[in-house]
mmCIF file of C-alpha atoms and ligand atoms in Angstrom:
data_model
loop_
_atom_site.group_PDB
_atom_site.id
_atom_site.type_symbol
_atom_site.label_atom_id
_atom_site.label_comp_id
_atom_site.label_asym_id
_atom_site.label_seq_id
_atom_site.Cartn_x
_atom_site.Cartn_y
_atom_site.Cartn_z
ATOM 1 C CA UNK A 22 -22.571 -11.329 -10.321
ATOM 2 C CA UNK A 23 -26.184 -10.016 -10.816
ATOM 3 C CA UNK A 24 -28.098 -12.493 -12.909
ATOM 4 C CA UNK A 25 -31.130 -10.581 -14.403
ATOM 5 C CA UNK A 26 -33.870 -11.643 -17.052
ATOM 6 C CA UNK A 27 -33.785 -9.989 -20.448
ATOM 7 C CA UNK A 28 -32.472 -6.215 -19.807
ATOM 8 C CA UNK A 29 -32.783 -4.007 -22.532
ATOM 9 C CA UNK A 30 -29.639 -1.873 -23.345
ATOM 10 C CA UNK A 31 -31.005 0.938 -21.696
ATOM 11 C CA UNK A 32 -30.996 -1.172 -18.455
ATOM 12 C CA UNK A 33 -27.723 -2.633 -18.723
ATOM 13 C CA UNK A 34 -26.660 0.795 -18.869
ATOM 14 C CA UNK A 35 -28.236 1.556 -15.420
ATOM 15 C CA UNK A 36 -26.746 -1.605 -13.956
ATOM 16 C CA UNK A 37 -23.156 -0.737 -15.039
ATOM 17 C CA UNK A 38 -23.786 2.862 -13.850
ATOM 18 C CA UNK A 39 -24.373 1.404 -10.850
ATOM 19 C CA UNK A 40 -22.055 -0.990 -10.218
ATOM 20 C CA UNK A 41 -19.446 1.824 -10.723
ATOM 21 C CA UNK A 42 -20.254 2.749 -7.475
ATOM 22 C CA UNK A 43 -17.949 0.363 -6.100
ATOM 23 C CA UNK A 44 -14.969 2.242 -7.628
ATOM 24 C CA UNK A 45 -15.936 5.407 -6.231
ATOM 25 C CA UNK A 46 -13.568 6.441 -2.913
ATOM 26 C CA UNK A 47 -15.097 7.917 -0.348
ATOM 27 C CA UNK A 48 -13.734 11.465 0.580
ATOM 28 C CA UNK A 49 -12.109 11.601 -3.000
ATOM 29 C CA UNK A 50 -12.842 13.319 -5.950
ATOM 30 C CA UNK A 51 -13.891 11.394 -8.779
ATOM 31 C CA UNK A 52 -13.479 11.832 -12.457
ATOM 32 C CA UNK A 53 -16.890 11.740 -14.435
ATOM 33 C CA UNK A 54 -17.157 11.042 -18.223
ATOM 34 C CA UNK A 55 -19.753 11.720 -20.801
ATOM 35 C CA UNK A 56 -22.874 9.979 -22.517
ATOM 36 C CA UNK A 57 -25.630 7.971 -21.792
ATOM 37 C CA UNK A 58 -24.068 5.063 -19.731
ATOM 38 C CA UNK A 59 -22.332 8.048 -17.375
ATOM 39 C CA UNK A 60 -25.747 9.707 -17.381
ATOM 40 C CA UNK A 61 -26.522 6.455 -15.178
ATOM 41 C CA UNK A 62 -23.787 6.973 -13.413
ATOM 42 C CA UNK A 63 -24.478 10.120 -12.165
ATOM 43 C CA UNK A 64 -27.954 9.280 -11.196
ATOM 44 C CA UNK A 65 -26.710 6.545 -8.971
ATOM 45 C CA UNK A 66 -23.441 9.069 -7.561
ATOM 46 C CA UNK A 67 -25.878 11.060 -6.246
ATOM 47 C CA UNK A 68 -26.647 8.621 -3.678
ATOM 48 C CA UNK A 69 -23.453 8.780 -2.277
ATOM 49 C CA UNK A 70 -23.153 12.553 -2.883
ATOM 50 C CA UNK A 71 -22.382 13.024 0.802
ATOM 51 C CA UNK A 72 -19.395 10.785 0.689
ATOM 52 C CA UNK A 73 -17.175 12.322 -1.940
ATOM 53 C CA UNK A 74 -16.031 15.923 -1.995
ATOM 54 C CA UNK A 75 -16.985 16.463 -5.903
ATOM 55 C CA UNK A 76 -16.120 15.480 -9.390
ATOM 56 C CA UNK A 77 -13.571 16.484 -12.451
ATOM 57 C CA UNK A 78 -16.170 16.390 -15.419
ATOM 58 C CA UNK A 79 -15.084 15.899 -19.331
ATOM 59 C CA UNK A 80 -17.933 17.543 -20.577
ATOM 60 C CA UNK A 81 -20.261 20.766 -20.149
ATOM 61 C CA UNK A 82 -23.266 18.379 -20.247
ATOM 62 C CA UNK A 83 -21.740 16.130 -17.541
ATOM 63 C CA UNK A 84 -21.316 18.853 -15.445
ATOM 64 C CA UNK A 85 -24.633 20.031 -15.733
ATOM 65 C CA UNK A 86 -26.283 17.078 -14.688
ATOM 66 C CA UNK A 87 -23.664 16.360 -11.451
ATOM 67 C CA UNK A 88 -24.378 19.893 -10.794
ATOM 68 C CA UNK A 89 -28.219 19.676 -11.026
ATOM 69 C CA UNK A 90 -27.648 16.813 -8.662
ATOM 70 C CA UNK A 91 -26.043 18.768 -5.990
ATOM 71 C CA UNK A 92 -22.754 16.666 -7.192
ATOM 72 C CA UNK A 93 -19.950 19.743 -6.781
ATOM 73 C CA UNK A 94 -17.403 20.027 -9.887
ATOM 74 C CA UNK A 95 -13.785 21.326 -9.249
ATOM 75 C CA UNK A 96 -11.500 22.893 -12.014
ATOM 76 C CA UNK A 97 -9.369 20.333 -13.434
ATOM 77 C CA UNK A 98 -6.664 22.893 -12.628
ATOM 78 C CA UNK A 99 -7.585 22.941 -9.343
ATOM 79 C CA UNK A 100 -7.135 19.121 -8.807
ATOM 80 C CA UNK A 101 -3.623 17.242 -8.956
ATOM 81 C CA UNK A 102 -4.637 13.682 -9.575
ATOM 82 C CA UNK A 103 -7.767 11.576 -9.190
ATOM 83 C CA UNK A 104 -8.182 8.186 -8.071
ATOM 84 C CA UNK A 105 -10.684 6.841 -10.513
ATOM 85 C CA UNK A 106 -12.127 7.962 -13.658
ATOM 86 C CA UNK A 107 -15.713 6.651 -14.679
ATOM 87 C CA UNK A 108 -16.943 6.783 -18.794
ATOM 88 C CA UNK A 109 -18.304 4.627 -21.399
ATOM 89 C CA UNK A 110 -16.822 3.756 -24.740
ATOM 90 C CA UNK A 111 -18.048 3.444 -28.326
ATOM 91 C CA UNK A 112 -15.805 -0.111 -28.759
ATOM 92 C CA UNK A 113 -13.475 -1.688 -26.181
ATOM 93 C CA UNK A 114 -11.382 -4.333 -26.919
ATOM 94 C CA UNK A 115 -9.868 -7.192 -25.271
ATOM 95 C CA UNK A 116 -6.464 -4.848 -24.154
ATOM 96 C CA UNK A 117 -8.662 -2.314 -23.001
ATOM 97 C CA UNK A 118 -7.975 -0.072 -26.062
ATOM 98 C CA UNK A 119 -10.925 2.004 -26.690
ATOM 99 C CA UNK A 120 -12.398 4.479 -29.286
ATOM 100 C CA UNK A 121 -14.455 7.263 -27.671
ATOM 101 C CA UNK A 122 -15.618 10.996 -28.953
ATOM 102 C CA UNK A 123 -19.385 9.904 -29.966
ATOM 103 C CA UNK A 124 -20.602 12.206 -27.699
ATOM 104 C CA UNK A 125 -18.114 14.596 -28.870
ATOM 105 C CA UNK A 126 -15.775 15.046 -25.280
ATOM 106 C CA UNK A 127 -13.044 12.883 -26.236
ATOM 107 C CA UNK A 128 -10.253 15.800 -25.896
ATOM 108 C CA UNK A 129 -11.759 16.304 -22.106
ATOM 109 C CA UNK A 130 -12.430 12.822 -21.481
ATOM 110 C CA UNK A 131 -8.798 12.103 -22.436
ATOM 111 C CA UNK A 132 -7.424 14.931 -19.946
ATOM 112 C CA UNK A 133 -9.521 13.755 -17.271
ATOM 113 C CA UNK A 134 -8.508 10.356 -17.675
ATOM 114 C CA UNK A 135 -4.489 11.290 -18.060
ATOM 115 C CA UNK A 136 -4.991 12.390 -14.172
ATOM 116 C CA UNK A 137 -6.838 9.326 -12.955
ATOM 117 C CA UNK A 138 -4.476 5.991 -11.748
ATOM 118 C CA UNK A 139 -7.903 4.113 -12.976
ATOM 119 C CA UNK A 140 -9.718 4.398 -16.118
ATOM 120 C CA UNK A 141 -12.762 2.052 -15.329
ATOM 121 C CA UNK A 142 -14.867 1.977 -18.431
ATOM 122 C CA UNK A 143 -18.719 1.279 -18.086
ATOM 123 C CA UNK A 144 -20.734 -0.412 -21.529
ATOM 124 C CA UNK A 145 -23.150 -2.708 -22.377
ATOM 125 C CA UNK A 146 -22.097 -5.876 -24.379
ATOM 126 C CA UNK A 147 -22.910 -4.165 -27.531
ATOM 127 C CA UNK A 148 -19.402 -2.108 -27.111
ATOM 128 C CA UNK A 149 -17.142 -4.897 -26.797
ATOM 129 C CA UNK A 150 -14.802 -5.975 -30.705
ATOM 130 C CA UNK A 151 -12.371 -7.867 -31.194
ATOM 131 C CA UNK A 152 -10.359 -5.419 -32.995
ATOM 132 C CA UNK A 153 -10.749 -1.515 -33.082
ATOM 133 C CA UNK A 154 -12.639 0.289 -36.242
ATOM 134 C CA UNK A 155 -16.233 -0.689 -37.093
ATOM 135 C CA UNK A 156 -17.371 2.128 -35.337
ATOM 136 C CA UNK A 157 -16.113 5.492 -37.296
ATOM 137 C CA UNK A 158 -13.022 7.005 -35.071
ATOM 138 C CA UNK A 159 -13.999 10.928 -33.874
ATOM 139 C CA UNK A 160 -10.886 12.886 -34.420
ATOM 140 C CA UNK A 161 -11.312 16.658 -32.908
ATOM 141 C CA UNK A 162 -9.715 18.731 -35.261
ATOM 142 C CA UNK A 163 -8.587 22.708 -35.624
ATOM 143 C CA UNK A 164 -11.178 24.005 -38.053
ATOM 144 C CA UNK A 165 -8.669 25.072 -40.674
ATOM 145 C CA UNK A 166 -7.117 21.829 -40.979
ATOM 146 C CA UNK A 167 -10.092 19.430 -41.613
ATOM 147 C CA UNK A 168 -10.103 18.585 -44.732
ATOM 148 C CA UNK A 169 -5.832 18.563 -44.538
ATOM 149 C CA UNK A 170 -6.783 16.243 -42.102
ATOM 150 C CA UNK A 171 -9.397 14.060 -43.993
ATOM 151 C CA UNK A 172 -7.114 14.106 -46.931
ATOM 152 C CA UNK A 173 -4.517 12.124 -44.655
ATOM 153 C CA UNK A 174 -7.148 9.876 -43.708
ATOM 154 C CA UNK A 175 -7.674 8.933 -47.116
ATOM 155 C CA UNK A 176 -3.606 7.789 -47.445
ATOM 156 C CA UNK A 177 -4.612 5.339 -44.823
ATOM 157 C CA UNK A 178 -7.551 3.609 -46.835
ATOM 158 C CA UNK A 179 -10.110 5.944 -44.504
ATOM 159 C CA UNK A 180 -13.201 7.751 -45.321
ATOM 160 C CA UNK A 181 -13.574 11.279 -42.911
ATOM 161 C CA UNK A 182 -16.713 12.973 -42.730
ATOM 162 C CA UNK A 183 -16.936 16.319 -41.028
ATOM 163 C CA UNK A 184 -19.853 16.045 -38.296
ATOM 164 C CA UNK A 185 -22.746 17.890 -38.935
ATOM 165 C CA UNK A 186 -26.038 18.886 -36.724
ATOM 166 C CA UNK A 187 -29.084 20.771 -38.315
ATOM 167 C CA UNK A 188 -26.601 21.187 -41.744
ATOM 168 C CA UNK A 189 -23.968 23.038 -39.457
ATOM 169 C CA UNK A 190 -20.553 21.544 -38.312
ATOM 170 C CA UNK A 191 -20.765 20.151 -34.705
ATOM 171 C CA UNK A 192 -18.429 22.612 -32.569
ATOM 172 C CA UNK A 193 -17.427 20.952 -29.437
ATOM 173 C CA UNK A 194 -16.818 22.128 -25.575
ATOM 174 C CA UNK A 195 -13.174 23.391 -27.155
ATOM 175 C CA UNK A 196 -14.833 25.242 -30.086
ATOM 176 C CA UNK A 197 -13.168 22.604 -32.454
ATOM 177 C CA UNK A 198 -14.249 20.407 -35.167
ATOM 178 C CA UNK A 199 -15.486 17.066 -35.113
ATOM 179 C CA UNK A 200 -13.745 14.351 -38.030
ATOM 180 C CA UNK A 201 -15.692 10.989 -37.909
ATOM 181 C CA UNK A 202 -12.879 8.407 -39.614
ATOM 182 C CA UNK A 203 -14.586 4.907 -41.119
ATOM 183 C CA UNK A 204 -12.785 2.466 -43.407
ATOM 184 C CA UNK A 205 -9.418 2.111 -40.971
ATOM 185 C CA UNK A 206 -8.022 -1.294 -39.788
ATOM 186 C CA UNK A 207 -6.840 -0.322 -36.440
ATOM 187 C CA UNK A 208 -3.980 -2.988 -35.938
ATOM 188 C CA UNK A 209 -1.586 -1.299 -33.359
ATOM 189 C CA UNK A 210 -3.686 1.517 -31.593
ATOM 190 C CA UNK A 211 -0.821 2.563 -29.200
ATOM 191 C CA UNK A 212 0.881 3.260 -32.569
ATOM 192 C CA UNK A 213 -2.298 4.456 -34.130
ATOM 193 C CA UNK A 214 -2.923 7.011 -31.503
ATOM 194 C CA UNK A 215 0.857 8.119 -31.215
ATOM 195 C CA UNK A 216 0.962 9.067 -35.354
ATOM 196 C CA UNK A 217 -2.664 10.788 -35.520
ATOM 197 C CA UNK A 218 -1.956 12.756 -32.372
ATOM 198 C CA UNK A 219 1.208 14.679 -34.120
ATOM 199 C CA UNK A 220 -0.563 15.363 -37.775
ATOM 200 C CA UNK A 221 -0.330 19.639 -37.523
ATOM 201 C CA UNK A 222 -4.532 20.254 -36.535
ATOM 202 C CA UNK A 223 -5.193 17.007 -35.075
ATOM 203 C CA UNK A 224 -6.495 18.015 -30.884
ATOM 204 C CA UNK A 225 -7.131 14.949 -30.087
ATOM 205 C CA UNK A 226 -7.704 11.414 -31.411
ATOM 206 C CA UNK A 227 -10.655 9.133 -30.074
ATOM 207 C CA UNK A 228 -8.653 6.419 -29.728
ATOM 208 C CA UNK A 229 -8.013 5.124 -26.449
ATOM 209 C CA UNK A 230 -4.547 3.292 -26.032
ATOM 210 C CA UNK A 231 -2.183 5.583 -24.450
ATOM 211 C CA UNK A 232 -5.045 5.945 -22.045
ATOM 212 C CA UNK A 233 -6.878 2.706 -21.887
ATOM 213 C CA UNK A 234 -9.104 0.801 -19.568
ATOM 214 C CA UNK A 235 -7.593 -0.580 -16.197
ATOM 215 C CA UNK A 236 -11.460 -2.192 -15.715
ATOM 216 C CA UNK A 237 -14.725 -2.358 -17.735
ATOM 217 C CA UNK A 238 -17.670 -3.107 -16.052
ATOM 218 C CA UNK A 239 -19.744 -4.662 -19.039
ATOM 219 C CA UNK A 240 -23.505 -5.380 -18.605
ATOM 220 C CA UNK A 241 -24.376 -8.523 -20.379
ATOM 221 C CA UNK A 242 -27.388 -10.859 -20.382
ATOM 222 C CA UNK A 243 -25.772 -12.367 -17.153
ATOM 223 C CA UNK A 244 -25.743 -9.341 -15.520
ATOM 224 C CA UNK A 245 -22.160 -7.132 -14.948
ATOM 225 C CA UNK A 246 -18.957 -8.792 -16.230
ATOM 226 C CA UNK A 247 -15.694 -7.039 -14.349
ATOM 227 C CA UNK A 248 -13.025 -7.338 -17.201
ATOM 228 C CA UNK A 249 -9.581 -6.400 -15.960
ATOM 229 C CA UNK A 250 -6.460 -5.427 -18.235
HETATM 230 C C1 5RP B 27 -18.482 10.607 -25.410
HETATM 231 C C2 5RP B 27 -17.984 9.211 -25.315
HETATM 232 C C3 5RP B 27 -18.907 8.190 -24.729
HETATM 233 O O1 5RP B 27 -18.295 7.579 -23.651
HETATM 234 C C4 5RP B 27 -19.245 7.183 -25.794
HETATM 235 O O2 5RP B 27 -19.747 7.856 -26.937
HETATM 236 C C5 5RP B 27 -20.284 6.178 -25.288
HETATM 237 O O3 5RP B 27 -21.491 6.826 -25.082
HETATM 238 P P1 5RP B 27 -22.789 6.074 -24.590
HETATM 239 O O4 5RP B 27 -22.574 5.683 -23.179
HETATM 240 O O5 5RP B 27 -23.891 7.098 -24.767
HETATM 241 O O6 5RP B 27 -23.016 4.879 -25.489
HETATM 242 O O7 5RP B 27 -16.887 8.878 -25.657
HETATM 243 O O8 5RP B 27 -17.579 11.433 -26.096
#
């Protein structure tokens, strides 16, 4: 373990990013995530850029930046099964459940992880609960069915806001909707996840059970913890 003095969370990030590199297999193709603490990631992949035939990417973003690294990015269709999968989280817990979407990939991030044998997840301390739900769960949604959806949301005790940029809804990679759920008490995510996922509209939910961590590398004030589930 790294010890280092007083990192900022924009550092941590970096240090995670590149401790990932460990996971990586050489000659293999690796799956890439999205948002800032990936960003890192990719900076540091392209180090070993040479050693890996290319990367699955969850997001149009992601693959910009692995491919304005010289990074190469197959088809997901084109791929059977990856080794490793590399992304952040918005909250991990201490299962390795997770609740992801801020950046607005989660239905790709999800796919990309259902091919990997390892999800490991890279976040600063900041990320890690004790129980899912302070941070407001992203549920990509059909456009017709939003406020259907939201309306369910409310049965639960939840409050869904429709995500907005520059007064217009957010439309993600998919062309969806973005539902941002706060309020819930996320007891039983496996269950959580399994109900959401079969309301009529609901893509995908940004909870991570069915799909959780096998490893998060978490940068702390004593440098990168390796958490294991
Ligand atoms: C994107 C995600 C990200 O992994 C999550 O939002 C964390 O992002 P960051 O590393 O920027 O804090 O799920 O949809």
């Amino acid at each position: 373990m790294t010890t280092p003095t007083a990192l900022n969370q924009d550092e941590l990030k970096a240090l995670v990013g590149q401790a990932a590199l460990h996971y990586v297999v050489p000659g293999d193709i690796v799956g890439v995530g999205t948002g800032s603490t990936v960003n890192k990631f990719i900076d540091a992949l392209a180090s070993m850029k040479d050693q890996i035939r290319g990367a699955v990417s969850s997001s149009v973003a992601s693959t910009e930046r692995l491919k304005a690294l010289g990074i190469p990015v197959f088809d997901a269709n084109d791929v059977e099964s990856l080794a490793v999968y590399i992304d952040g989280a918005d909250e991990i817990d201490g299962h390795g459940y997770m609740i992801k979407g801020g950046g607005a990939a989660l239905t790709r991030e999800k796919i990309v992880a259902a091919m990997a044998t390892r999800f490991v997840c890279i976040a600063d301390e900041s990320k890690r609960v004790q129980a899912l739900g302070r941070f407001p769960v992203p549920v990509e949604v059909i456009p017709m069915a939003a406020q259907h959806i939201a309306r369910r949301f409310a049965g639960l005790g939840g409050s869904a806001v429709l995500r907005m940029r520059e007064e217009q809804p957010v439309v993600t990679d998919n062309g969806q909707y973005l539902l941002d759920v706060s309020g819930l008490v996320i007891q039983d995510p496996l269950a959580f996840e399994s109900e959401v996922n079969q309301w009529p509209g609901v893509v995908t939910v940004g909870v991570f059970a069915h799909q959780k961590a096998t490893v998060c590398l978490l940068g702390t004030a004593q440098g990168v913890v390796t958490l294991a589930y």
